[in-house]
Short mmCIF file of C-alpha atoms and ligand atoms in Angstrom, two decimals:
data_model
loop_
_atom_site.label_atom_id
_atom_site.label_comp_id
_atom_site.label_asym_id
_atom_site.label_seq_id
_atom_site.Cartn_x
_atom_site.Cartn_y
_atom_site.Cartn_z
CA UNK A 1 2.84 6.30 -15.83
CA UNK A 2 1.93 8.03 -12.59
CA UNK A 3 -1.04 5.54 -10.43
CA UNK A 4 -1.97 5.32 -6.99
CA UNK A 5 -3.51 2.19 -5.49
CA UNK A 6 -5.61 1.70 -2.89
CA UNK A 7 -7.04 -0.71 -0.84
CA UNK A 8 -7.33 -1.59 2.98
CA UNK A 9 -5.08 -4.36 4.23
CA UNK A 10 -5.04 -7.33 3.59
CA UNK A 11 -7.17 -6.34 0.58
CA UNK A 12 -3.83 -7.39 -1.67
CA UNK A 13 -2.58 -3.98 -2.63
CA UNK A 14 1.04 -4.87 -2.14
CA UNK A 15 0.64 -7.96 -4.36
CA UNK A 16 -1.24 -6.23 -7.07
CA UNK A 17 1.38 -3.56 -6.62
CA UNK A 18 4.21 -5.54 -7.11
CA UNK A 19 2.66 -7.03 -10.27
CA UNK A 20 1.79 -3.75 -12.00
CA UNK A 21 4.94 -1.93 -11.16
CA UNK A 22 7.09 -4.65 -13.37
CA UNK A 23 4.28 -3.70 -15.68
CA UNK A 24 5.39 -0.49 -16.21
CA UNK A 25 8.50 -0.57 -14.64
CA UNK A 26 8.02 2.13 -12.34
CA UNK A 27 9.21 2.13 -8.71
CA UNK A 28 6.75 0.59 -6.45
CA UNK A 29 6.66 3.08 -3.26
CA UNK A 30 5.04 1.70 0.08
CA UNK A 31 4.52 4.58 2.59
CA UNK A 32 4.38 1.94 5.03
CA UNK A 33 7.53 0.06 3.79
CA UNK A 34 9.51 3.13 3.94
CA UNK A 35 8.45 3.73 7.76
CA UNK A 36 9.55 -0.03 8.83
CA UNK A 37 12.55 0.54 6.79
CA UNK A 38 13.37 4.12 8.94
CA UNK A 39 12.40 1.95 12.15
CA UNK A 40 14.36 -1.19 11.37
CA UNK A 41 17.72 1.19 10.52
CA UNK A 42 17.12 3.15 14.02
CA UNK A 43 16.85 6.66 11.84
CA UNK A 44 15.04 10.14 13.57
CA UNK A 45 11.98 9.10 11.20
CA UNK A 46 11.75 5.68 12.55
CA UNK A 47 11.53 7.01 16.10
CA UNK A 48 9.09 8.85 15.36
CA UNK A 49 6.82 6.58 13.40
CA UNK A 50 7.13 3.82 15.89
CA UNK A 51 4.67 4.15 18.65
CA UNK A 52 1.64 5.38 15.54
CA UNK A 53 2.56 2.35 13.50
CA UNK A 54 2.58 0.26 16.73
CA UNK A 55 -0.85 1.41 17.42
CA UNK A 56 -2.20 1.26 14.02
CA UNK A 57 -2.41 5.09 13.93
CA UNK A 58 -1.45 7.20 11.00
CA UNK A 59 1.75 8.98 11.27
CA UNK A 60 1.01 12.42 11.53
CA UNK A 61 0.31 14.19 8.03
CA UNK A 62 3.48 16.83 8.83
CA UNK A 63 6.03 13.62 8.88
CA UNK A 64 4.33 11.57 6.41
CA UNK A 65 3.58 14.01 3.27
CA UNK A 66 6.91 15.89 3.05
CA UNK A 67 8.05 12.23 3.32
CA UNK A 68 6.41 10.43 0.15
CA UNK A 69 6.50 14.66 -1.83
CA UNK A 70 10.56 14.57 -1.39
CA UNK A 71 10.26 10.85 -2.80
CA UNK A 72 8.38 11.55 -5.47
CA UNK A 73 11.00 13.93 -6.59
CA UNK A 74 13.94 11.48 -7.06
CA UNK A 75 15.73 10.48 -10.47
CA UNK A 76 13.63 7.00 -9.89
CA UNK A 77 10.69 8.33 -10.15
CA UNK A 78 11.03 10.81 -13.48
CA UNK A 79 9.34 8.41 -15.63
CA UNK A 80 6.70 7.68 -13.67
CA UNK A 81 5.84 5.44 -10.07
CA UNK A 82 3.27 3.42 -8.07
CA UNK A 83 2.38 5.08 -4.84
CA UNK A 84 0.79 2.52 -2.64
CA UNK A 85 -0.72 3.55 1.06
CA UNK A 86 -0.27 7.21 0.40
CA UNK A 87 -2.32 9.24 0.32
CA UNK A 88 -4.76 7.92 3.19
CA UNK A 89 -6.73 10.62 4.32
CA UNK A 90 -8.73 13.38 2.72
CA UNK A 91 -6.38 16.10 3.34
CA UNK A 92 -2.99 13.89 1.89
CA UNK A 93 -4.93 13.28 -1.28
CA UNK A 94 -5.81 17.03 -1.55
CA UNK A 95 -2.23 17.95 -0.67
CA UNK A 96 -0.81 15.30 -2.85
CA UNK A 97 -3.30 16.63 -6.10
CA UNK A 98 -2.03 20.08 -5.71
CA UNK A 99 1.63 19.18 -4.95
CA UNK A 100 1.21 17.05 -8.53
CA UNK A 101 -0.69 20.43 -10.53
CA UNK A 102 1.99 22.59 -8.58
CA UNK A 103 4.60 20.20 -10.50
CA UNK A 104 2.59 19.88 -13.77
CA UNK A 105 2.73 16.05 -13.24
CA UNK A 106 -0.44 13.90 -14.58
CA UNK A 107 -2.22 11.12 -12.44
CA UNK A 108 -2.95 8.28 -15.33
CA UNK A 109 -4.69 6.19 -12.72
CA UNK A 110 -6.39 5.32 -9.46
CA UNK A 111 -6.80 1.50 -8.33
CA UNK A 112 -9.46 0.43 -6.11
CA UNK A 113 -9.63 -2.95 -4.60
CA UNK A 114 -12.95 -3.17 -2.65
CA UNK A 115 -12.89 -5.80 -0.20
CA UNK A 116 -15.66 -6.48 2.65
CA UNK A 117 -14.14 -4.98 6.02
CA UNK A 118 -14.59 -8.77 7.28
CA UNK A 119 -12.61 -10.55 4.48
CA UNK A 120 -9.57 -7.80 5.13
CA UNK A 121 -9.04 -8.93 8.24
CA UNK A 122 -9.41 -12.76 8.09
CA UNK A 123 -6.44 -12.06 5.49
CA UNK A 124 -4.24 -10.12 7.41
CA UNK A 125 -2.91 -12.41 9.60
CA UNK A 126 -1.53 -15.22 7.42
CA UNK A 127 0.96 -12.60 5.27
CA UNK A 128 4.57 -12.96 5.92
CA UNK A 129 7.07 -10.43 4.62
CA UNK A 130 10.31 -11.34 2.63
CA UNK A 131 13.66 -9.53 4.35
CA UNK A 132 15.12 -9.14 0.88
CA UNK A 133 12.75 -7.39 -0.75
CA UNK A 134 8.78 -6.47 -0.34
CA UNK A 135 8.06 -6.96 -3.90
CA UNK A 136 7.92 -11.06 -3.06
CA UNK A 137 4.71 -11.34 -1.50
CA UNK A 138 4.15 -14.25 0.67
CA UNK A 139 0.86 -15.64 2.38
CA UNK A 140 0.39 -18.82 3.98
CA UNK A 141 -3.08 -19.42 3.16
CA UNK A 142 -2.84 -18.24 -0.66
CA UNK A 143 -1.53 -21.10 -3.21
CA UNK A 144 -0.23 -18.84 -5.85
CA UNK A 145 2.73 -17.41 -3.26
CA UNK A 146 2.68 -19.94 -0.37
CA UNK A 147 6.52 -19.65 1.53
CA UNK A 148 8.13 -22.49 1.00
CA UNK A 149 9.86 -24.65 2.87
CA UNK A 150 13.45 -25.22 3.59
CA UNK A 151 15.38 -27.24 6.67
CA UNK A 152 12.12 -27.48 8.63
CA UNK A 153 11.43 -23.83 7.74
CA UNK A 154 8.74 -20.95 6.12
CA UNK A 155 11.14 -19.30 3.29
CA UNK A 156 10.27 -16.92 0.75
CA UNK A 157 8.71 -18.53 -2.31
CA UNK A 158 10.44 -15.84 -4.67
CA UNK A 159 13.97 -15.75 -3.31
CA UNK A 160 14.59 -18.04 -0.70
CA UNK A 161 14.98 -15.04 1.84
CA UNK A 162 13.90 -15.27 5.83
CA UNK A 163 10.31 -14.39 6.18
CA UNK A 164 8.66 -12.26 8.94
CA UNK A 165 5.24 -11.11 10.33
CA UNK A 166 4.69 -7.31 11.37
CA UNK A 167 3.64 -6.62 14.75
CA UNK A 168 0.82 -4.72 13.98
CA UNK A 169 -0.64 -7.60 12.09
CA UNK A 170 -0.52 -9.40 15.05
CA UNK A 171 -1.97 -7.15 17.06
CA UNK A 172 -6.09 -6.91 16.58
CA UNK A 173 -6.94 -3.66 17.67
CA UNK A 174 -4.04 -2.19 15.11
CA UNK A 175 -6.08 -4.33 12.75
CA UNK A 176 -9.10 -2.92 13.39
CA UNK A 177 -7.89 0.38 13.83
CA UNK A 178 -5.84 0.47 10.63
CA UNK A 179 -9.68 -0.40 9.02
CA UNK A 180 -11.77 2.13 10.81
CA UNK A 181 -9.15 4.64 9.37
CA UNK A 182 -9.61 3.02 5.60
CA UNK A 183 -13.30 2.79 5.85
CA UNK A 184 -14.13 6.51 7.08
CA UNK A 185 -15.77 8.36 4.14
CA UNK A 186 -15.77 11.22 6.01
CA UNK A 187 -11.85 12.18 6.47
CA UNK A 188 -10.00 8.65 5.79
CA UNK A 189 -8.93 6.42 3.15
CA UNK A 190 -12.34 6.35 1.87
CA UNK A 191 -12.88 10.19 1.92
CA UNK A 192 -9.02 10.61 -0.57
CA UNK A 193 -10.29 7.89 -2.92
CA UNK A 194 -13.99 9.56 -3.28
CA UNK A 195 -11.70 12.76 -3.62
CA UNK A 196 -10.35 11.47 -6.40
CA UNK A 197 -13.74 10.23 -8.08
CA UNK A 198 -15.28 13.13 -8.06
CA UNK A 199 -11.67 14.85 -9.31
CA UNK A 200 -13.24 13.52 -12.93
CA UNK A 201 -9.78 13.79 -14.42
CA UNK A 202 -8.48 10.70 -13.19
CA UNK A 203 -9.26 7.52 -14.47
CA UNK A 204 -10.59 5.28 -11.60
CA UNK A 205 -10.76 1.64 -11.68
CA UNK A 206 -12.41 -0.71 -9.36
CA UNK A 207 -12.10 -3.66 -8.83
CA UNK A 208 -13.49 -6.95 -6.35
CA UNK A 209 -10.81 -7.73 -4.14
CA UNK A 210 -12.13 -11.42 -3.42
CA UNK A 211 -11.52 -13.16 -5.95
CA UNK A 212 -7.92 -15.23 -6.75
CA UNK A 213 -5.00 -13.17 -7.12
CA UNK A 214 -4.37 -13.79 -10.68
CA UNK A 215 -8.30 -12.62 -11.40
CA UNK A 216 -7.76 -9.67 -9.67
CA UNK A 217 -4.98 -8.87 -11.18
CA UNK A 218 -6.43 -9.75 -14.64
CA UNK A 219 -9.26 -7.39 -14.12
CA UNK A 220 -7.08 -4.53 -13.02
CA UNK A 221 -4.86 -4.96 -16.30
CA UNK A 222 -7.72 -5.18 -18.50
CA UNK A 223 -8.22 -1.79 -17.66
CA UNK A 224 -4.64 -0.40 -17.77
CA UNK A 225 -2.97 0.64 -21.44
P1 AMP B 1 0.97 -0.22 5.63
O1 AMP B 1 2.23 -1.00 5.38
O2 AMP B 1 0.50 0.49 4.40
O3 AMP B 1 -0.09 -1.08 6.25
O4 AMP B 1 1.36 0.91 6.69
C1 AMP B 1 1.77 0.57 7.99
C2 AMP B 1 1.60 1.76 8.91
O5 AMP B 1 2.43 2.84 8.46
C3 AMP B 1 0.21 2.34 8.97
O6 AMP B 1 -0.66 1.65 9.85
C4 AMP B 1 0.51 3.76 9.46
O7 AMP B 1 0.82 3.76 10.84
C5 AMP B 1 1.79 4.07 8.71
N1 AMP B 1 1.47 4.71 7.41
C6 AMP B 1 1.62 4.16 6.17
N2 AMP B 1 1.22 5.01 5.23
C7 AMP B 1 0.80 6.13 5.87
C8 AMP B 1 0.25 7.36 5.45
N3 AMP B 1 0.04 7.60 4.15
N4 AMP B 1 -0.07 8.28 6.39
C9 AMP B 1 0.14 8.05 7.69
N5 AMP B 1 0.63 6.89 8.17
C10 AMP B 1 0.97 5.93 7.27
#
């Protein structure tokens, strides 16, 4: 099962996108989570993604696409994966749709949370990430994976782990730059996932991003096989 998901931050994606991959047991690949990875380990690739991240700017496409096309070709992925925050602009979903004809590999699905630009942002700030593993989504103001706590202290509610915030969640005009990228229709995140609609050989499914977690993620699944 080959899906992409998108949505623009703090929309839930990651959540959603931990959920689905133990679905279908598929590995659960994070553009993003791969850069902060690179930058936390002090690699060439981290370097370089840095200062964009930082900023709230895309990586540039010649770093990023080779990036997420030489992942896709691991022995992980040969049964299938959940690409989540690639591609998002126009031309990384065109490149990505040829690179996957090129390799006679099927899309099954596109997810689409749609939340209000406003709503994104409000949410942003109160996510915490788990150092042991990004599939344990944490957010202080959400009941259903509220840290815990442990000797005064925010853990991770799945694992116990340290918990952290990213700087450019902190940071408001990475916020709002991050969403002026998603919203664009014209060459952004907005502009790949029309790409795909009018594709017509993918099935896309939409869904309303405000609701509680476990409703969103019961509408997406209603619409999965
Ligand atoms: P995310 O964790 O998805 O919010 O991504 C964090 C940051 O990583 C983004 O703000 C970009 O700077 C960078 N990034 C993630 N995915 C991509 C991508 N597909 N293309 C370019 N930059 C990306």
């Amino acid at each position: 099962m080959n899906i992409l998901i998108f949505g623009p931050n703090g929309s839930g994606k990651g959540t959603q996108g931990a959920i689905i991959q133990k679905k279908y047991n598929v590995p659960h690949i994070e553009s993003g989570a791969i850069f902060r990875k690179n930058i936390s380990e002090g690699t060439e690739l981290g370097k370089k993604a840095k200062e964009y991240i930082d900023r709230g700017d895309l990586v540039p496409d010649d770093i990023t696409i080779p990036m997420i096309l030489n992942r896709l070709k691991e022995d992980d992925c040969k049964d299938g994966w959940l690409l989540d925050g690639f591609p998002r602009n126009k031309v990384q979903a065109e490149t990505l749709a040829k690179a996957l004809d090129e390799a006679g590999m099927k899309l099954d699905y596109v997810i689409e949370i749609v939340l209000p630009r406003e709503v994104a942002k409000l949410r942003i700030t109160g996510r915490r990430l788990c150092v042991n593993d990004n599939n344990h989504p944490n957010h202080i103001a959400f009941d259903a994976i509220k840290p815990v706590e442990k000797d005064g202290k925010l853990v991770c509610r799945v694992c116990g782990g340290d918990l952290k915030t990213r700087a450019d969640d902190q940071d408001d005009a990475a916020i709002d730059k991050r969403h002026d990228i998603y919203y664009d229709e014209e060459t952004g995140t907005m502009a790949a996932v029309n790409f795909f609609k009018n594709l017509g050989t993918v099935k896309v499914i939409s869904v309303d991003g405000r609701p509680s977690i476990e409703e969103v993620t019961a509408a997406i699944m209603k619409e999965l096989d």
